[in-house]
Amino acid sequence: MVKNMEAGEAEFIAKDYQDPPPAPFIDPEELTKWSFYRAIIAEFIATLLFLYITVLTVIGYKSQSATDECGGVGILGIAWAFGGMIFVLVYCTAGISGGHINPAVTFGLFLARKVSFVRAFMYMVAQCLGAICGCGLVKAFQRAYYVRHGGGANELADGYSKGTGLAAEIIGTFVLVYTVFSATDPKRSARDSHVPVLAPLPIGFAVFMVHLATIPITGTGINPARSFGAAVIYGKQKAWDDQWIFWVGPFIGAAIAAFYHQYILRAGAIKALGSFRSSASAY
């Protein structure tokens, strides 16, 4: 009986966790599935709602603080709006599209081969279009305040160099994407299945904390779609002057996070080297 128990335990351990296969670079088959297009729609709507609520919060704070220095929600409230919306929207869409809502997150997951190139590209398009529509709704409802208070567009604050702004975006996005990888790691889920932690919760908190740190520097991008959508609808030159920072920085930060998680924490490079040596010794 002991032997049977030991055999059963060994079988349970062996089946406890298994790495999912890497996503193909191009998967033509997913283009024929409704779930693929449903996920794209989910990313579009989620990003639209994200920009609508958060940019409206920013505009509301600036309009209230213009007449009363203590009025409005303040930087803390803005950070809560961004982090809280990410928590809500990731929770709502995780089972449909993965709840990316950010081209930098999609780019990091693509580098880690969690999504195909076609899916990553279509997600980014949907996210950017959703961001434009979300900001468009804010402008339609708050036209007078929208233009007067900067349209919620990301801009490098006075007194900071472009290098500082770029570094802030790189580090901030690294924190976010690293959190995404850690919170959604299937190995962690298998190992800590007894701990009831919702993945959207740490992701939302990461967004909240990064906003607290970097709002005074860049207004906090860490999401190219958010920066792009606000710049398109606001339409002023100042919003476009440093737009490259809000694309290059997040993509670099996402790439570093993907490399760090996959090849250092998960020892992907060592596994790949071991596999290569095994195949070489077989010959």
XYZ file of N, CA and C in Angstrom:
849
model
N 0.835 -1.201 0.000
C 0.000 0.000 0.000
C 0.866 1.245 0.000
N 1.981 1.197 0.770
C 2.918 2.325 0.808
C 3.498 2.576 -0.570
N 3.823 1.456 -1.242
C 4.387 1.594 -2.589
C 3.386 2.244 -3.528
N 2.118 1.845 -3.384
C 1.094 2.433 -4.236
C 0.948 3.923 -3.972
N 1.020 4.303 -2.672
C 0.923 5.719 -2.322
C 2.096 6.489 -2.897
N 3.304 5.928 -2.782
C 4.485 6.590 -3.316
C 4.381 6.753 -4.826
N 3.864 5.716 -5.495
C 3.698 5.788 -6.950
C 2.683 6.859 -7.309
N 1.600 6.923 -6.517
C 0.588 7.941 -6.770
C 1.122 9.338 -6.558
N 1.944 9.512 -5.482
C 2.526 10.822 -5.210
C 3.474 11.231 -6.325
N 4.277 10.271 -6.790
C 5.220 10.572 -7.871
C 4.488 10.985 -9.131
N 3.372 10.281 -9.408
C 2.585 10.615 -10.594
C 1.977 12.006 -10.458
N 1.517 12.347 -9.211
C 0.917 13.670 -8.980
C 1.946 14.768 -9.174
N 3.166 14.542 -8.645
C 4.226 15.540 -8.780
C 4.592 15.736 -10.234
N 4.659 14.633 -10.987
C 5.037 14.729 -12.389
C 4.011 15.520 -13.190
N 2.742 15.380 -12.791
C 1.682 16.045 -13.529
C 1.315 17.408 -12.932
N 1.990 17.769 -11.813
C 1.630 19.000 -11.119
C 1.838 20.231 -11.982
N 2.881 20.233 -12.796
C 3.162 21.420 -13.596
C 3.857 21.029 -14.891
N 3.484 21.721 -15.946
C 4.139 21.521 -17.233
C 4.098 22.834 -17.999
N 5.250 23.250 -18.523
C 5.305 24.501 -19.280
C 4.419 24.403 -20.520
N 3.586 25.398 -20.756
C 2.796 25.388 -21.994
C 3.716 25.548 -23.194
N 3.376 24.974 -24.328
C 4.243 25.095 -25.509
C 4.303 26.549 -25.977
N 5.432 26.968 -26.536
C 5.541 28.346 -27.032
C 4.592 28.594 -28.196
N 4.078 29.800 -28.273
C 3.177 30.151 -29.361
C 3.957 30.219 -30.669
N 3.388 29.766 -31.774
C 4.082 29.875 -33.065
C 4.219 31.331 -33.470
N 5.244 31.609 -34.271
C 5.458 32.994 -34.717
C 4.249 33.482 -35.512
N 3.803 32.669 -36.454
C 2.585 32.964 -37.227
C 1.696 31.731 -37.178
N 0.454 31.947 -36.765
C -0.493 30.840 -36.649
C -1.700 31.125 -37.529
N -1.677 30.682 -38.791
C -2.805 30.956 -39.708
C -4.128 30.392 -39.209
N -4.052 29.326 -38.420
C -5.279 28.667 -37.972
C -6.105 29.568 -37.056
N -5.433 30.421 -36.247
C -6.199 31.256 -35.324
C -7.022 32.322 -36.048
N -6.659 32.620 -37.297
C -7.426 33.588 -38.082
C -8.811 33.058 -38.449
N -8.984 31.754 -38.341
C -10.280 31.145 -38.687
C -11.176 30.963 -37.462
N -10.688 31.373 -36.279
C -11.439 31.135 -35.040
C -12.102 32.426 -34.548
N -13.342 32.314 -34.123
C -14.065 33.455 -33.587
C -13.409 33.965 -32.301
N -12.814 33.070 -31.523
C -12.177 33.470 -30.269
C -11.069 34.495 -30.503
N -10.404 34.426 -31.656
C -9.345 35.383 -31.992
C -9.931 36.781 -32.168
N -10.997 36.887 -32.914
C -11.622 38.192 -33.163
C -12.350 38.706 -31.917
N -12.884 37.796 -31.131
C -13.507 38.185 -29.870
C -12.476 38.805 -28.928
N -11.280 38.236 -28.924
C -10.201 38.774 -28.085
C -9.787 40.171 -28.547
N -9.732 40.374 -29.848
C -9.374 41.693 -30.390
C -10.415 42.730 -29.986
N -11.692 42.362 -30.088
C -12.772 43.270 -29.683
C -12.662 43.586 -28.190
N -12.348 42.569 -27.393
C -12.203 42.772 -25.945
C -11.077 43.742 -25.632
N -9.961 43.635 -26.348
C -8.843 44.562 -26.135
C -9.227 45.987 -26.528
N -9.974 46.117 -27.620
C -10.422 47.443 -28.068
C -11.325 48.097 -27.030
N -12.331 47.374 -26.579
C -13.287 47.927 -25.614
C -12.605 48.221 -24.280
N -11.752 47.311 -23.822
C -11.076 47.503 -22.541
C -10.186 48.745 -22.568
N -9.447 48.935 -23.661
C -8.572 50.106 -23.751
C -9.387 51.385 -23.881
N -10.503 51.315 -24.602
C -11.407 52.470 -24.701
C -11.895 52.885 -23.307
N -12.368 51.928 -22.530
C -12.868 52.234 -21.191
C -11.749 52.733 -20.282
N -10.577 52.144 -20.425
C -9.430 52.546 -19.616
C -9.089 54.011 -19.846
N -8.993 54.410 -21.110
C -8.645 55.800 -21.427
C -9.776 56.742 -21.055
N -11.004 56.322 -21.262
C -12.131 57.196 -20.940
C -12.128 57.557 -19.451
N -12.057 56.566 -18.587
C -12.120 56.816 -17.146
C -10.884 57.566 -16.652
N -9.708 57.138 -17.075
C -8.483 57.726 -16.534
C -8.243 59.154 -17.031
N -8.424 59.389 -18.322
C -8.219 60.740 -18.848
C -9.275 61.686 -18.301
N -10.490 61.197 -18.140
C -11.539 62.013 -17.539
C -11.174 62.381 -16.098
N -10.547 61.458 -15.393
C -10.088 61.742 -14.033
C -9.019 62.833 -14.031
N -8.068 62.734 -14.968
C -7.005 63.732 -15.066
C -7.581 65.115 -15.373
N -8.488 65.185 -16.342
C -9.095 66.463 -16.723
C -9.895 67.037 -15.549
N -10.635 66.176 -14.870
C -11.421 66.628 -13.723
C -10.547 67.185 -12.620
N -9.437 66.512 -12.357
C -8.521 67.002 -11.310
C -7.931 68.357 -11.684
N -7.492 68.510 -12.928
C -6.881 69.773 -13.343
C -7.888 70.915 -13.339
N -9.120 70.634 -13.733
C -10.140 71.695 -13.745
C -10.510 72.121 -12.326
N -10.533 71.181 -11.382
C -10.878 71.513 -10.002
C -9.724 72.198 -9.279
N -8.500 71.727 -9.531
C -7.344 72.316 -8.851
C -6.971 73.676 -9.422
N -7.508 74.029 -10.598
C -7.217 75.341 -11.182
C -7.824 76.461 -10.350
N -8.938 76.182 -9.692
C -9.598 77.191 -8.855
C -9.393 76.954 -7.370
N -8.971 75.755 -7.019
C -8.739 75.416 -5.616
C -7.558 74.462 -5.542
N -6.469 74.913 -4.933
C -5.253 74.097 -4.892
C -5.472 72.765 -4.187
N -6.415 72.728 -3.296
C -6.708 71.490 -2.566
C -7.873 70.723 -3.188
N -8.372 71.211 -4.326
C -9.511 70.563 -4.959
C -9.092 69.372 -5.800
N -10.045 68.521 -6.108
C -9.769 67.363 -6.960
C -9.180 66.198 -6.200
N -8.921 65.145 -6.929
C -8.456 63.903 -6.309
C -6.960 63.894 -6.044
N -6.215 64.793 -6.700
C -4.772 64.829 -6.515
C -4.059 63.719 -7.262
N -2.741 63.722 -7.160
C -1.924 62.697 -7.830
C -2.263 61.309 -7.304
N -2.528 61.216 -6.010
C -2.885 59.921 -5.426
C -4.155 59.367 -6.058
N -5.148 60.240 -6.254
C -6.399 59.807 -6.863
C -6.220 59.399 -8.313
N -5.374 60.131 -9.042
C -5.102 59.775 -10.437
C -4.431 58.406 -10.508
N -3.455 58.188 -9.635
C -2.776 56.891 -9.607
C -3.759 55.769 -9.292
N -4.697 56.023 -8.368
C -5.711 55.024 -8.040
C -6.622 54.754 -9.230
N -6.948 55.810 -9.976
C -7.815 55.632 -11.147
C -7.159 54.716 -12.168
N -5.872 54.944 -12.454
C -5.165 54.108 -13.430
C -5.003 52.679 -12.915
N -4.533 52.535 -11.671
C -4.337 51.195 -11.123
C -5.634 50.443 -10.937
N -6.673 51.150 -10.469
C -7.964 50.501 -10.251
C -8.613 50.048 -11.538
N -8.515 50.868 -12.582
C -9.103 50.470 -13.862
C -8.381 49.274 -14.469
N -7.064 49.238 -14.314
C -6.322 48.076 -14.816
C -6.753 46.820 -14.067
N -6.912 46.927 -12.755
C -7.369 45.775 -11.975
C -8.727 45.281 -12.476
N -9.664 46.206 -12.637
C -11.019 45.850 -13.063
C -11.025 45.257 -14.463
N -10.329 45.908 -15.394
C -10.389 45.490 -16.798
C -9.603 44.209 -17.059
N -8.479 44.038 -16.379
C -7.735 42.776 -16.517
C -8.573 41.629 -15.962
N -9.238 41.879 -14.834
C -10.105 40.848 -14.259
C -11.220 40.465 -15.234
N -11.787 41.463 -15.907
C -12.920 41.224 -16.811
C -12.512 40.536 -18.115
N -11.319 40.844 -18.614
C -10.937 40.368 -19.952
C -9.862 39.289 -19.963
N -9.322 38.932 -18.798
C -8.223 37.960 -18.767
C -8.606 36.637 -19.412
N -9.839 36.212 -19.197
C -10.269 34.939 -19.755
C -10.631 34.988 -21.226
N -10.661 36.180 -21.786
C -11.035 36.335 -23.197
C -9.819 36.638 -24.066
N -9.057 37.661 -23.664
C -7.902 38.072 -24.470
C -6.583 37.997 -23.725
N -6.651 37.722 -22.440
C -5.449 37.777 -21.619
C -5.349 39.089 -20.864
N -6.194 40.063 -21.231
C -6.224 41.338 -20.520
C -4.939 42.125 -20.630
N -4.445 42.316 -21.853
C -3.197 43.064 -22.046
C -3.422 44.569 -21.856
N -4.294 45.162 -22.668
C -4.687 46.583 -22.573
C -3.477 47.509 -22.687
N -2.403 47.041 -23.277
C -1.164 47.809 -23.318
C -0.225 47.176 -24.351
N 0.177 47.916 -25.392
C 1.095 47.347 -26.392
C 2.417 46.876 -25.809
N 2.877 47.518 -24.732
C 4.137 47.094 -24.112
C 3.996 45.718 -23.478
N 2.870 45.471 -22.829
C 2.609 44.145 -22.254
C 2.517 43.111 -23.362
N 1.801 43.443 -24.419
C 1.678 42.531 -25.563
C 3.042 42.245 -26.170
N 3.875 43.270 -26.306
C 5.209 43.103 -26.879
C 6.065 42.185 -26.004
N 6.005 42.379 -24.692
C 6.772 41.518 -23.791
C 6.329 40.068 -23.866
N 5.024 39.834 -23.916
C 4.504 38.468 -24.019
C 4.827 37.846 -25.376
N 4.889 38.683 -26.412
C 5.283 38.182 -27.729
C 6.744 37.732 -27.719
N 7.620 38.534 -27.111
C 9.038 38.158 -27.029
C 9.218 36.862 -26.239
N 8.358 36.649 -25.265
C 8.431 35.420 -24.469
C 7.699 34.255 -25.137
N 7.184 34.509 -26.340
C 6.473 33.505 -27.128
C 5.209 33.005 -26.428
N 4.528 33.948 -25.786
C 3.233 33.641 -25.181
C 2.094 33.894 -26.169
N 2.333 34.769 -27.147
C 1.343 35.055 -28.193
C 2.050 35.078 -29.538
N 1.311 34.822 -30.600
C 1.877 34.831 -31.942
C 2.064 36.261 -32.435
N 2.812 36.415 -33.514
C 3.043 37.744 -34.082
C 1.734 38.366 -34.573
N 0.903 37.562 -35.233
C -0.368 38.074 -35.762
C -1.257 38.569 -34.626
N -1.354 37.788 -33.566
C -2.183 38.189 -32.430
C -1.615 39.437 -31.763
N -0.297 39.482 -31.592
C 0.336 40.651 -30.970
C 0.084 41.910 -31.793
N 0.244 41.806 -33.096
C 0.042 42.966 -33.968
C -1.406 43.449 -33.912
N -2.349 42.523 -34.014
C -3.755 42.904 -34.002
C -4.177 43.468 -32.644
N -3.619 42.930 -31.568
C -3.894 43.475 -30.244
C -3.434 44.930 -30.163
N -2.221 45.209 -30.660
C -1.685 46.572 -30.590
C -2.535 47.549 -31.398
N -2.977 47.108 -32.570
C -3.858 47.958 -33.383
C -5.157 48.235 -32.635
N -5.752 47.200 -32.066
C -7.010 47.355 -31.328
C -6.824 48.265 -30.114
N -5.710 48.113 -29.433
C -5.436 48.942 -28.252
C -5.283 50.415 -28.625
N -4.565 50.685 -29.700
C -4.374 52.074 -30.132
C -5.695 52.692 -30.589
N -6.480 51.934 -31.337
C -7.779 52.444 -31.779
C -8.720 52.660 -30.590
N -8.688 51.745 -29.637
C -9.504 51.899 -28.440
C -9.114 53.126 -27.642
N -7.801 53.381 -27.554
C -7.322 54.557 -26.826
C -7.776 55.846 -27.502
N -7.712 55.871 -28.827
C -8.160 57.057 -29.575
C -9.646 57.300 -29.334
N -10.441 56.243 -29.405
C -11.888 56.388 -29.198
C -12.210 56.800 -27.765
N -11.488 56.253 -26.798
C -11.718 56.613 -25.399
C -11.442 58.082 -25.142
N -10.324 58.579 -25.682
C -9.993 60.003 -25.533
C -10.976 60.868 -26.313
N -11.446 60.352 -27.438
C -12.438 61.077 -28.221
C -13.727 61.279 -27.443
N -14.138 60.270 -26.676
C -15.338 60.404 -25.844
C -15.147 61.468 -24.764
N -13.945 61.478 -24.164
C -13.662 62.485 -23.134
C -13.761 63.887 -23.732
N -13.176 64.082 -24.904
C -13.222 65.396 -25.552
C -14.647 65.777 -25.915
N -15.445 64.811 -26.329
C -16.829 65.096 -26.698
C -17.651 65.534 -25.491
N -17.379 64.942 -24.330
C -18.158 65.251 -23.127
C -17.608 66.439 -22.343
N -16.304 66.697 -22.492
C -15.668 67.763 -21.709
C -14.836 68.671 -22.623
N -15.412 69.105 -23.720
C -14.650 69.827 -24.737
C -13.969 71.081 -24.177
N -14.663 71.872 -23.396
C -14.089 73.119 -22.886
C -12.894 72.845 -21.967
N -13.059 71.893 -21.061
C -11.975 71.576 -20.127
C -10.865 70.771 -20.793
N -11.227 69.971 -21.785
C -10.273 69.051 -22.402
C -9.083 69.810 -22.995
N -9.346 70.768 -23.854
C -8.271 71.513 -24.513
C -7.544 72.411 -23.518
N -8.300 73.014 -22.619
C -7.712 73.946 -21.650
C -6.721 73.261 -20.718
N -6.969 72.006 -20.399
C -6.143 71.312 -19.414
C -5.282 70.201 -20.019
N -4.959 70.331 -21.278
C -3.944 69.462 -21.873
C -4.396 68.127 -22.388
N -5.673 67.838 -22.343
C -6.182 66.608 -22.934
C -5.670 65.320 -22.322
N -5.077 65.409 -21.136
C -4.543 64.202 -20.511
C -3.349 63.613 -21.242
N -2.733 64.415 -22.133
C -1.603 63.909 -22.930
C -0.340 63.829 -22.091
N 0.486 62.821 -22.380
C 1.777 62.676 -21.700
C 2.781 63.676 -22.262
N 3.436 64.392 -21.384
C 4.473 65.345 -21.785
C 5.596 65.299 -20.765
N 6.812 65.503 -21.223
C 7.956 65.557 -20.321
C 7.884 66.845 -19.517
N 7.919 66.727 -18.200
C 7.774 67.898 -17.330
C 9.003 68.803 -17.431
N 8.796 70.079 -17.179
C 9.892 71.045 -17.191
C 10.929 70.677 -16.126
N 12.189 70.835 -16.490
C 13.268 70.548 -15.549
C 13.838 69.148 -15.666
N 13.236 68.315 -16.501
C 13.731 66.941 -16.697
C 14.254 66.784 -18.114
N 15.377 66.075 -18.254
C 15.948 65.832 -19.574
C 15.216 64.676 -20.250
N 15.408 64.557 -21.558
C 14.795 63.452 -22.301
C 15.324 62.111 -21.804
N 16.589 62.078 -21.416
C 17.165 60.845 -20.889
C 16.492 60.412 -19.598
N 16.203 61.380 -18.731
C 15.514 61.065 -17.482
C 14.112 60.548 -17.756
N 13.417 61.207 -18.693
C 12.072 60.749 -19.045
C 12.084 59.348 -19.629
N 13.058 59.073 -20.492
C 13.172 57.745 -21.097
C 13.457 56.692 -20.033
N 14.363 57.006 -19.116
C 14.695 56.064 -18.050
C 13.488 55.784 -17.163
N 12.702 56.826 -16.867
C 11.506 56.650 -16.041
C 10.512 55.718 -16.719
N 10.364 55.856 -18.038
C 9.440 54.998 -18.776
C 9.955 53.560 -18.861
N 11.261 53.405 -19.037
C 11.841 52.058 -19.103
C 11.650 51.328 -17.782
N 12.020 51.984 -16.682
C 11.931 51.343 -15.370
C 10.483 51.098 -14.979
N 9.623 52.085 -15.230
C 8.212 51.921 -14.886
C 7.568 50.768 -15.632
N 7.876 50.647 -16.926
C 7.299 49.548 -17.716
C 7.898 48.212 -17.313
N 9.174 48.220 -16.952
C 9.795 46.985 -16.456
C 9.044 46.472 -15.230
N 8.734 47.366 -14.294
C 7.995 46.971 -13.092
C 6.653 46.356 -13.461
N 5.947 47.004 -14.392
C 4.628 46.511 -14.799
C 4.720 45.154 -15.478
N 5.561 45.029 -16.489
C 5.614 43.791 -17.273
C 6.212 42.648 -16.452
N 7.173 42.959 -15.606
C 7.719 41.944 -14.700
C 6.620 41.411 -13.780
N 5.773 42.307 -13.290
C 4.646 41.899 -12.448
C 3.665 41.028 -13.230
N 3.419 41.395 -14.490
C 2.517 40.599 -15.331
C 3.049 39.176 -15.485
N 4.335 39.050 -15.795
C 4.933 37.722 -15.946
C 4.842 36.922 -14.653
N 5.153 37.563 -13.530
C 5.161 36.856 -12.247
C 3.759 36.449 -11.819
N 2.794 37.353 -12.011
C 1.428 37.087 -11.554
C 0.725 36.035 -12.402
N 1.145 35.885 -13.658
C 0.475 34.942 -14.562
C 1.322 33.701 -14.847
N 2.428 33.554 -14.139
C 3.321 32.415 -14.355
C 2.600 31.115 -13.997
N 2.412 30.200 -14.959
C 1.694 28.948 -14.649
C 2.423 28.084 -13.624
N 3.747 28.183 -13.561
C 4.496 27.424 -12.570
C 4.179 27.918 -11.166
N 4.087 29.241 -11.036
C 3.722 29.819 -9.738
C 2.302 29.407 -9.345
N 1.403 29.401 -10.319
C 0.013 29.025 -10.046
C -0.076 27.587 -9.560
N 0.732 26.705 -10.157
C 0.717 25.299 -9.749
C 1.331 25.118 -8.370
N 2.409 25.858 -8.112
C 3.121 25.718 -6.835
C 2.353 26.334 -5.678
N 1.708 27.501 -5.941
C 1.030 28.242 -4.875
C -0.485 28.224 -5.067
N -1.000 27.090 -5.521
C -2.437 27.004 -5.794
C -3.269 27.174 -4.531
N -2.650 26.971 -3.366
C -3.378 27.108 -2.104
C -3.500 28.575 -1.685
N -2.798 29.473 -2.397
C -2.851 30.900 -2.069
C -3.810 31.586 -3.034
N -4.971 32.033 -2.573
C -5.970 32.617 -3.480
C -5.656 34.076 -3.838
N -4.713 34.288 -4.741
C -4.327 35.633 -5.156
C -4.794 35.866 -6.596
N -5.583 36.893 -6.803
C -6.022 37.247 -8.146
C -4.872 37.918 -8.893
N -4.557 37.435 -10.086
C -3.471 38.026 -10.869
C -3.700 39.511 -11.162
N -4.948 39.961 -11.442
C -5.139 41.387 -11.709
C -4.781 42.303 -10.543
N -4.805 41.775 -9.314
C -4.550 42.619 -8.147
C -3.117 43.147 -8.109
N -2.088 42.294 -8.167
C -0.725 42.835 -8.189
C -0.433 43.664 -9.436
N -1.060 43.327 -10.563
C -0.849 44.107 -11.788
C -1.404 45.517 -11.610
N -2.606 45.621 -11.047
C -3.185 46.930 -10.780
C -2.363 47.729 -9.786
N -1.844 47.062 -8.757
C -1.009 47.757 -7.777
C 0.305 48.228 -8.394
N 0.858 47.452 -9.313
C 2.088 47.871 -9.994
C 1.848 49.161 -10.767
N 0.711 49.234 -11.482
C 0.367 50.449 -12.226
C 0.190 51.622 -11.263
N -0.472 51.375 -10.156
C -0.687 52.414 -9.140
C 0.647 52.962 -8.616
N 1.550 52.086 -8.224
C 2.821 52.512 -7.647
C 3.693 53.247 -8.660
N 3.718 52.769 -9.894
C 4.522 53.422 -10.925
C 3.995 54.831 -11.202
N 2.675 54.989 -11.192
C 2.101 56.322 -11.409
C 2.486 57.281 -10.285
N 2.472 56.807 -9.061
C 2.883 57.663 -7.953
C 4.306 58.172 -8.156
N 5.174 57.315 -8.680
C 6.583 57.672 -8.825
C 6.861 58.551 -10.035
N 6.157 58.335 -11.147
C 6.554 58.979 -12.409
C 5.584 60.019 -12.956
N 4.439 60.234 -12.320
C 3.554 61.310 -12.774
C 4.274 62.656 -12.791
N 5.097 62.978 -11.791
C 5.786 64.273 -11.833
C 6.828 64.397 -12.943
N 7.237 63.288 -13.535
C 8.295 63.327 -14.555
C 7.716 63.347 -15.970
N 6.906 62.351 -16.284
C 6.366 62.230 -17.653
C 4.845 62.210 -17.698
N 4.206 62.286 -16.542
C 2.765 62.079 -16.503
C 2.430 60.600 -16.503
N 3.436 59.779 -16.563
C 3.370 58.313 -16.598
C 2.703 57.790 -17.863
N 3.559 57.272 -18.753
C 3.057 56.600 -19.940
C 2.926 55.118 -19.634
N 4.044 54.408 -19.716
C 4.171 52.951 -19.561
C 3.138 52.183 -20.377
N 2.475 52.880 -21.279
C 1.462 52.287 -22.143
C 1.413 53.117 -23.429
N 2.066 52.663 -24.492
C 2.105 53.452 -25.730
C 0.734 53.814 -26.279
N -0.250 52.944 -26.118
C -1.595 53.240 -26.619
C -2.198 54.410 -25.856
N -1.986 54.458 -24.553
C -2.497 55.548 -23.734
C -1.891 56.877 -24.177
N -0.580 56.896 -24.405
C 0.102 58.127 -24.825
C -0.297 58.519 -26.245
N -0.411 57.538 -27.125
C -0.734 57.786 -28.521
C -2.163 58.297 -28.672
N -3.110 57.642 -28.028
C -4.508 58.043 -28.139
C -4.737 59.461 -27.649
N -4.119 59.809 -26.512
C -4.277 61.158 -25.970
C -3.657 62.199 -26.898
N -2.492 61.878 -27.491
C -1.825 62.820 -28.400
C -2.628 63.026 -29.674
N -3.216 61.969 -30.197
C -4.006 62.070 -31.434
C -5.206 62.986 -31.236
N -5.949 62.795 -30.160
C -7.159 63.584 -29.933
C -6.825 65.004 -29.477
N -5.803 65.165 -28.661
C -5.426 66.509 -28.213
C -4.894 67.329 -29.384
N -4.028 66.723 -30.184
C -3.610 67.312 -31.457
C -2.643 68.470 -31.390
N -2.125 68.817 -30.226
C -1.175 69.928 -30.116
C 0.252 69.420 -30.292
N 1.124 70.288 -30.815
C 2.496 69.898 -31.112
C 3.241 69.410 -29.876
N 2.997 70.047 -28.743
C 3.705 69.680 -27.514
C 3.473 68.221 -27.137
N 2.298 67.723 -27.443
C 1.999 66.329 -27.120
C 2.778 65.358 -28.000
N 3.230 65.844 -29.179
C 3.970 64.983 -30.105
C 5.480 65.134 -29.974
N 5.930 66.202 -29.324
C 7.367 66.477 -29.263
C 8.163 65.318 -28.683
N 7.665 64.741 -27.609
C 8.393 63.655 -26.932
C 7.659 62.324 -27.038
N 6.813 62.167 -28.054
C 6.018 60.955 -28.197
C 6.893 59.707 -28.299
N 8.059 59.859 -28.904
C 8.948 58.696 -29.070
C 9.348 58.090 -27.724
N 9.452 58.939 -26.699
C 9.822 58.445 -25.363
C 8.798 57.431 -24.870
N 7.527 57.665 -25.198
C 6.447 56.831 -24.685
C 6.203 55.582 -25.536
N 7.029 55.396 -26.555
C 7.056 54.150 -27.317
C 8.364 53.399 -27.081
N 9.457 54.097 -27.231
C 10.767 53.452 -27.063
C 10.958 52.981 -25.630
N 10.658 53.842 -24.654
C 10.841 53.480 -23.252
C 10.049 52.247 -22.844
N 8.731 52.227 -23.055
C 7.958 51.042 -22.675
C 8.375 49.760 -23.394
N 8.738 49.863 -24.673
C 9.140 48.658 -25.395
C 10.476 48.120 -24.876
N 11.401 49.010 -24.546
C 12.673 48.558 -23.964
C 12.424 47.933 -22.595
N 11.618 48.594 -21.764
C 11.311 48.055 -20.445
C 10.638 46.697 -20.519
N 9.724 46.532 -21.473
C 9.032 45.252 -21.641
C 9.997 44.164 -22.098
N 10.911 44.509 -22.995
C 11.892 43.529 -23.489
C 12.819 43.076 -22.367
N 13.256 44.010 -21.539
C 14.130 43.659 -20.409
C 13.389 42.764 -19.424
N 12.131 43.086 -19.141
C 11.343 42.277 -18.214
C 11.143 40.863 -18.746
N 10.867 40.752 -20.059
C 10.674 39.435 -20.662
C 11.957 38.614 -20.577
N 13.093 39.237 -20.882
C 14.386 38.530 -20.806
C 14.685 38.120 -19.369
N 14.476 39.035 -18.437
C 14.789 38.761 -17.028
C 13.958 37.599 -16.492
N 12.668 37.612 -16.787
C 11.793 36.566 -16.256
C 12.026 35.224 -16.933
N 12.130 35.239 -18.256
C 12.207 33.980 -18.994
C 13.591 33.338 -18.934
N 14.642 34.149 -18.995
C 15.984 33.587 -19.150
C 16.842 33.666 -17.899
N 16.398 34.386 -16.882
C 17.155 34.429 -15.636
C 16.362 33.766 -14.510
N 15.179 34.291 -14.221
C 14.379 33.697 -13.149
C 13.897 32.298 -13.498
N 13.448 32.111 -14.737
C 12.981 30.797 -15.163
C 14.086 29.959 -15.799
N 15.289 30.516 -15.868
C 16.473 29.803 -16.378
C 16.243 29.246 -17.774
N 15.570 30.023 -18.616
C 15.302 29.574 -19.975
C 16.566 29.370 -20.788
N 17.577 30.224 -20.558
C 18.829 30.104 -21.310
C 19.555 28.817 -20.941
N 19.557 28.465 -19.638
C 20.225 27.241 -19.182
C 19.509 26.010 -19.731
N 18.160 26.063 -19.718
C 17.391 24.940 -20.259
C 17.671 24.757 -21.741
N 17.730 25.873 -22.465
C 17.990 25.798 -23.900
C 19.381 25.244 -24.164
N 20.358 25.664 -23.353
C 21.729 25.173 -23.512
C 21.796 23.681 -23.196
N 21.087 23.264 -22.131
C 21.072 21.849 -21.771
C 20.441 20.999 -22.865
N 19.367 21.499 -23.449
C 18.717 20.795 -24.537
C 19.628 20.681 -25.742
N 20.374 21.738 -26.027
C 21.302 21.724 -27.161
C 22.407 20.704 -26.929
N 22.945 20.677 -25.690
C 24.026 19.729 -25.385
C 23.533 18.291 -25.473
N 22.293 18.054 -24.998
C 21.722 16.711 -25.041
C 21.564 16.227 -26.475
N 21.079 17.111 -27.339
C 20.882 16.736 -28.731
C 22.224 16.543 -29.430
N 23.226 17.340 -29.033
C 24.541 17.214 -29.637
C 25.223 15.909 -29.226
N 25.055 15.528 -27.948
C 25.693 14.295 -27.470
C 25.041 13.069 -28.088
N 23.781 13.193 -28.501
C 23.085 12.059 -29.121
C 23.700 11.691 -30.453
N 24.331 12.662 -31.103
C 24.975 12.386 -32.376
C 26.405 11.937 -32.172
